[in-house]
mmCIF file with all atom_site columns, C-alpha atoms in Angstrom:
data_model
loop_
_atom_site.group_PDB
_atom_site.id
_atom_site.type_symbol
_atom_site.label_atom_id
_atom_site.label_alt_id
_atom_site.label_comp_id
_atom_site.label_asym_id
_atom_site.label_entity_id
_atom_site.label_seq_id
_atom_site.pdbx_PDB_ins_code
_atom_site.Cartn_x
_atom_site.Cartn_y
_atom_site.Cartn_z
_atom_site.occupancy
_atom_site.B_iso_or_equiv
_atom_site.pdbx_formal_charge
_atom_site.auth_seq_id
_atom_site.auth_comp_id
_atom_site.auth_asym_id
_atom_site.auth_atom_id
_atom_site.pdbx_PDB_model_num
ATOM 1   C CA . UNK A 1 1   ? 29.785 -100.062 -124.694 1.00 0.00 ? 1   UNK A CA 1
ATOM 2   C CA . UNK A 1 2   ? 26.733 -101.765 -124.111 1.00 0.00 ? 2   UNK A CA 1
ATOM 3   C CA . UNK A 1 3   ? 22.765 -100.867 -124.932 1.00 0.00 ? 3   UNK A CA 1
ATOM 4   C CA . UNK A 1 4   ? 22.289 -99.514  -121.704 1.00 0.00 ? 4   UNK A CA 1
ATOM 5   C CA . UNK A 1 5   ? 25.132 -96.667  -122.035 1.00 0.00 ? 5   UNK A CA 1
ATOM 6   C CA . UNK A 1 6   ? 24.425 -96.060  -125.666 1.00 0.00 ? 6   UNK A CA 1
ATOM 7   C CA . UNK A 1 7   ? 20.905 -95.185  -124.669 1.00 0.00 ? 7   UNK A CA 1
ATOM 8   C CA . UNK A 1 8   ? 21.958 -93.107  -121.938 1.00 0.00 ? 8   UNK A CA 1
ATOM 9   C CA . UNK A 1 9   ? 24.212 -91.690  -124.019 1.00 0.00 ? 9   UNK A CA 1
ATOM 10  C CA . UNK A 1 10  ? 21.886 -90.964  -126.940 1.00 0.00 ? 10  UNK A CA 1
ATOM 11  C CA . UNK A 1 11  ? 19.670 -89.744  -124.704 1.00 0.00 ? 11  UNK A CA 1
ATOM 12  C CA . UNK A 1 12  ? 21.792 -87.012  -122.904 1.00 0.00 ? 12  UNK A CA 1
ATOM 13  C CA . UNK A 1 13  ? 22.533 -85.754  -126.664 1.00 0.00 ? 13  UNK A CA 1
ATOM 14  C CA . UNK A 1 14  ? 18.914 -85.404  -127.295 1.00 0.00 ? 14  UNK A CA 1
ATOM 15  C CA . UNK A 1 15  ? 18.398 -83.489  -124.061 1.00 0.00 ? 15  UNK A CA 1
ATOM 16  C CA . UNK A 1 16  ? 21.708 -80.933  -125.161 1.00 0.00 ? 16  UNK A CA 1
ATOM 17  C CA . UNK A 1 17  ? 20.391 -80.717  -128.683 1.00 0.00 ? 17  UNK A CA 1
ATOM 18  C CA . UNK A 1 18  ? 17.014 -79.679  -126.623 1.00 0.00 ? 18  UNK A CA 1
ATOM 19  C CA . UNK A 1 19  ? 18.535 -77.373  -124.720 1.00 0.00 ? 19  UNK A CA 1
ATOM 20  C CA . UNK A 1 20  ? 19.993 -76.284  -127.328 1.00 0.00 ? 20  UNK A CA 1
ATOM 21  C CA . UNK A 1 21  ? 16.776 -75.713  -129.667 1.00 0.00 ? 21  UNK A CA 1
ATOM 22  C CA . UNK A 1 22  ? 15.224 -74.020  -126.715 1.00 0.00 ? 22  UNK A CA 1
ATOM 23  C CA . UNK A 1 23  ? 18.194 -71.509  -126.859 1.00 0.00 ? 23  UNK A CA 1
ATOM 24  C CA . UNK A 1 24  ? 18.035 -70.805  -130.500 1.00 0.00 ? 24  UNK A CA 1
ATOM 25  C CA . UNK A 1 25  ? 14.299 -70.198  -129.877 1.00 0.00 ? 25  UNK A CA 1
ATOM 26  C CA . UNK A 1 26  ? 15.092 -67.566  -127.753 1.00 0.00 ? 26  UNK A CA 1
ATOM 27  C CA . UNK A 1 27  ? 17.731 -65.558  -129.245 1.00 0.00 ? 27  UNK A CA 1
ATOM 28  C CA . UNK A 1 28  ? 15.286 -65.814  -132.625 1.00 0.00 ? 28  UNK A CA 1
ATOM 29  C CA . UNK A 1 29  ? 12.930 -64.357  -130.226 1.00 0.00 ? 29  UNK A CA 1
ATOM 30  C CA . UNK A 1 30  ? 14.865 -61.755  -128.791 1.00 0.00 ? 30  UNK A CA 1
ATOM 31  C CA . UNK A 1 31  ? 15.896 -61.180  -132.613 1.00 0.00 ? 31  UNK A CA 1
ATOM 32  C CA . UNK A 1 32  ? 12.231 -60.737  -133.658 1.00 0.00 ? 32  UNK A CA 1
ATOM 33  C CA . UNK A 1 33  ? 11.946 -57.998  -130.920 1.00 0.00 ? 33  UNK A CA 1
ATOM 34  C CA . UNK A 1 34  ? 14.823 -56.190  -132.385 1.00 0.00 ? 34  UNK A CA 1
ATOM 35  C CA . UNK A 1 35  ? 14.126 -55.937  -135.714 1.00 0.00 ? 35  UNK A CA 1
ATOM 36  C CA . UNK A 1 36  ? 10.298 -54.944  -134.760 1.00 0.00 ? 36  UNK A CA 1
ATOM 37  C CA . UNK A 1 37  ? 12.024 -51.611  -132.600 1.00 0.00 ? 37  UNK A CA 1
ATOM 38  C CA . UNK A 1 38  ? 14.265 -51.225  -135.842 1.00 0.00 ? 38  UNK A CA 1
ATOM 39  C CA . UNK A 1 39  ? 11.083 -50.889  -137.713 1.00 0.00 ? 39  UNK A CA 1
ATOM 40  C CA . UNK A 1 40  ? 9.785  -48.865  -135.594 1.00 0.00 ? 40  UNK A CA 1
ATOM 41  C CA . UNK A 1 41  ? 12.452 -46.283  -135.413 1.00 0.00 ? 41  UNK A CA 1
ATOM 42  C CA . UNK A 1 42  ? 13.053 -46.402  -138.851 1.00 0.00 ? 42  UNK A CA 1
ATOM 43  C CA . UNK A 1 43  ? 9.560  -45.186  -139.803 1.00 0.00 ? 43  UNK A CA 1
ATOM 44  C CA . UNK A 1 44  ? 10.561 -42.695  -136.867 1.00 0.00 ? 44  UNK A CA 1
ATOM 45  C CA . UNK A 1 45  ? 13.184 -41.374  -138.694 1.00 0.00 ? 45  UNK A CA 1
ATOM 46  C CA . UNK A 1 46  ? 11.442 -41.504  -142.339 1.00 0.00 ? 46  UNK A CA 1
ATOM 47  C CA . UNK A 1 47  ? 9.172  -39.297  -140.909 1.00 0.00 ? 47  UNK A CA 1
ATOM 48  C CA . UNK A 1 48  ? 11.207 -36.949  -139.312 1.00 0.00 ? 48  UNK A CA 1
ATOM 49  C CA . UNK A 1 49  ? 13.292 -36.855  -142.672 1.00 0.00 ? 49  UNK A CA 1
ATOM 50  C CA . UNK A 1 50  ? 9.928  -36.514  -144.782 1.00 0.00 ? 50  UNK A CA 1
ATOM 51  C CA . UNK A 1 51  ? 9.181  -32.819  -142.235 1.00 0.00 ? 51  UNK A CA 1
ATOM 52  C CA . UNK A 1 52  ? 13.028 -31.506  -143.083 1.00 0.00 ? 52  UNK A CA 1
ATOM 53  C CA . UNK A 1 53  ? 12.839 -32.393  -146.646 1.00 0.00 ? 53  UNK A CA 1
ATOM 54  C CA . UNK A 1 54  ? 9.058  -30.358  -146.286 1.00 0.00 ? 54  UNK A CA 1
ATOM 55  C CA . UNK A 1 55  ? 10.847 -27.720  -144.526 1.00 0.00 ? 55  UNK A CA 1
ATOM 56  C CA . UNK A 1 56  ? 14.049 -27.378  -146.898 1.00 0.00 ? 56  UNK A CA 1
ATOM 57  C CA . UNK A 1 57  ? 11.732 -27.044  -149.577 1.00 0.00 ? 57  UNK A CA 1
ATOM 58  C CA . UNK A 1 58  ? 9.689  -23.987  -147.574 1.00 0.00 ? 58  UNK A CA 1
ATOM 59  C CA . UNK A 1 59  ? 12.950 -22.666  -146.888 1.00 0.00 ? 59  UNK A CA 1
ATOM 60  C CA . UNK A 1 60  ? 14.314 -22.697  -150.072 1.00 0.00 ? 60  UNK A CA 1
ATOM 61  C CA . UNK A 1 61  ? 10.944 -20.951  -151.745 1.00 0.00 ? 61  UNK A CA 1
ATOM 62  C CA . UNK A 1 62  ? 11.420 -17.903  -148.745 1.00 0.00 ? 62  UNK A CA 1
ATOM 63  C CA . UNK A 1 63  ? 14.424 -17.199  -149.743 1.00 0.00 ? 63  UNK A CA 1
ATOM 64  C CA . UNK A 1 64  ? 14.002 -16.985  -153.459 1.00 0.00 ? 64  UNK A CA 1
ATOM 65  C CA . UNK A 1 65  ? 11.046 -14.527  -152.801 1.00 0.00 ? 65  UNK A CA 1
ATOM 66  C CA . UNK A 1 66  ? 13.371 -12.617  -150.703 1.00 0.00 ? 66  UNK A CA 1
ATOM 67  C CA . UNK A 1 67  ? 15.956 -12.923  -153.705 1.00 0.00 ? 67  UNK A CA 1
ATOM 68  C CA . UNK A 1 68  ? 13.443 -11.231  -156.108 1.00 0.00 ? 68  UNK A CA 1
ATOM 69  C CA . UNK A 1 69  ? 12.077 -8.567   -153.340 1.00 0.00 ? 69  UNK A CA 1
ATOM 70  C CA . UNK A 1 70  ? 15.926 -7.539   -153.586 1.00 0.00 ? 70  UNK A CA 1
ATOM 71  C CA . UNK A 1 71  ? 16.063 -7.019   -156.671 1.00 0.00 ? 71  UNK A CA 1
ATOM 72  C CA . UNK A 1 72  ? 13.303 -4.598   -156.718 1.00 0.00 ? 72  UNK A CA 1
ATOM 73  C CA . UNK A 1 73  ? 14.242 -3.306   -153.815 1.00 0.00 ? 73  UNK A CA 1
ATOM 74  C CA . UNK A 1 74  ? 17.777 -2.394   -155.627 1.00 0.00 ? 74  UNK A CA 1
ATOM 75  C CA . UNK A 1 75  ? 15.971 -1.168   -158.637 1.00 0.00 ? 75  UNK A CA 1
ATOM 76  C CA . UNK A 1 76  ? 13.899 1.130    -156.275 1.00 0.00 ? 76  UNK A CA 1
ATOM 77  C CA . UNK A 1 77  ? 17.143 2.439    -154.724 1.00 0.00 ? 77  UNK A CA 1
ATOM 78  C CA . UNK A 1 78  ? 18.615 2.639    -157.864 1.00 0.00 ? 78  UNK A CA 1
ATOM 79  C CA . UNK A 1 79  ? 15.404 4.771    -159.620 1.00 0.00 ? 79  UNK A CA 1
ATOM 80  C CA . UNK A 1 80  ? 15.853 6.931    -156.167 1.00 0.00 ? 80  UNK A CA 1
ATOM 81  C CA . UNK A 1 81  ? 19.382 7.404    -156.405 1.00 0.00 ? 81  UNK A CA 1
ATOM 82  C CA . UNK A 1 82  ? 18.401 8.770    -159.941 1.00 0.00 ? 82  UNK A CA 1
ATOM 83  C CA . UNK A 1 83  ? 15.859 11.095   -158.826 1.00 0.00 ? 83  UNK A CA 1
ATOM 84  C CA . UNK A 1 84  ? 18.339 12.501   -156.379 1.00 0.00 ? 84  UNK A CA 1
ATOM 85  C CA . UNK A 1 85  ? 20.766 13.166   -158.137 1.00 0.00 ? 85  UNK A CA 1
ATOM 86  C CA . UNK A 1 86  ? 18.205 14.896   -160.784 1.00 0.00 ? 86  UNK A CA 1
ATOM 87  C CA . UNK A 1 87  ? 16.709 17.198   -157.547 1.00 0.00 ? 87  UNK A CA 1
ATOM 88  C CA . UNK A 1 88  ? 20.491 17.826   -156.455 1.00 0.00 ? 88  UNK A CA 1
ATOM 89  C CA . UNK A 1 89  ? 21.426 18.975   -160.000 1.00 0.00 ? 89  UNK A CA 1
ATOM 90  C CA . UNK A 1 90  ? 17.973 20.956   -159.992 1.00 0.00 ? 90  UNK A CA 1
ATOM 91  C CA . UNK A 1 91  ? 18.540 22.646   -156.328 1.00 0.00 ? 91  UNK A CA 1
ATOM 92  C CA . UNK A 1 92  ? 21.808 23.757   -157.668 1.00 0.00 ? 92  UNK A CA 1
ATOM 93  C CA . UNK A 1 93  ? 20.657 25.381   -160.708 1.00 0.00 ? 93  UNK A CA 1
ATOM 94  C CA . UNK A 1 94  ? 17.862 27.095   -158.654 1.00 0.00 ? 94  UNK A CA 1
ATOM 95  C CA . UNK A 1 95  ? 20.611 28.190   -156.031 1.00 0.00 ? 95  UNK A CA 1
ATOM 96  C CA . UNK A 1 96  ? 22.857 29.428   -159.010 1.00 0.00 ? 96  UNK A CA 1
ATOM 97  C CA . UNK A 1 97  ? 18.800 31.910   -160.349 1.00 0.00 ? 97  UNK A CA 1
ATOM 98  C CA . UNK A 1 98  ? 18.500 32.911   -157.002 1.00 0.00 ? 98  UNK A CA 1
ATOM 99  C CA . UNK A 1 99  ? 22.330 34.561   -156.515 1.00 0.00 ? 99  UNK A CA 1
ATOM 100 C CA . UNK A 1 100 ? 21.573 36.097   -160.137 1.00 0.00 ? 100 UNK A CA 1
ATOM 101 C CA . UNK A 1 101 ? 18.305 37.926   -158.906 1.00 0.00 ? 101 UNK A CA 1
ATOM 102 C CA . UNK A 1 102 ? 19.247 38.955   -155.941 1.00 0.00 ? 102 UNK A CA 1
ATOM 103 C CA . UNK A 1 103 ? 22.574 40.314   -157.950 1.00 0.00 ? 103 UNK A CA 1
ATOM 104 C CA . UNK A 1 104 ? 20.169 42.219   -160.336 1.00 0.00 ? 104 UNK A CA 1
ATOM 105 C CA . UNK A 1 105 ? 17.915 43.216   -157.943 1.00 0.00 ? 105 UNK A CA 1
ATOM 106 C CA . UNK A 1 106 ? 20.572 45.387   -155.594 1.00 0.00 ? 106 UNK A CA 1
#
């Protein structure tokens, strides 16, 4: 091999390892892009995350102030079940004066 091919043939390596750079520069490039629409989504979906964690937590409070308006609610039922029961019991024992009147006043 003479000077003449070993400098053509030196020079067609620099031109592949050009090529080559120029190829890596543009899949770093297209890399770049990438990650910047990663980022992008990703604070996307933080902030979507950050609203359902907000509105788990509202959730969460609702429903334990409905939990404690049932239990009053029960303990109202329950203190009206009582008084029923009292007025039944009552009613009854007014029914039972009224037969014994009318029974003493024939």
């Amino acid at each position: 091999m003479d000077n003449q091919e070993f400098q053509r043939l030196v020079l067609d390596e620099f031109k592949a390892l050009r090529t080559d750079m120029s190829n890596l520069k543009s899949d770093v490039s297209d890399l770049k892009s990438d990650v910047g629409i990663l980022k992008t989504q990703t604070n996307e979906n933080t902030e979507i995350l950050k609203a359902l964690v907000h509105s788990v937590d509202v959730v969460k409070a609702e429903q334990e102030k409905m939990t404690i308006d049932v239990v009053y609610i029960k303990g109202d039922v329950s203190s009206i079940k009582k008084d029923l029961s009292t007025v039944e019991t009552v009613t009854a024992s007014n029914y039972a004066d009224i037969i014994k009147l009318k029974s003493v006043g024939r």
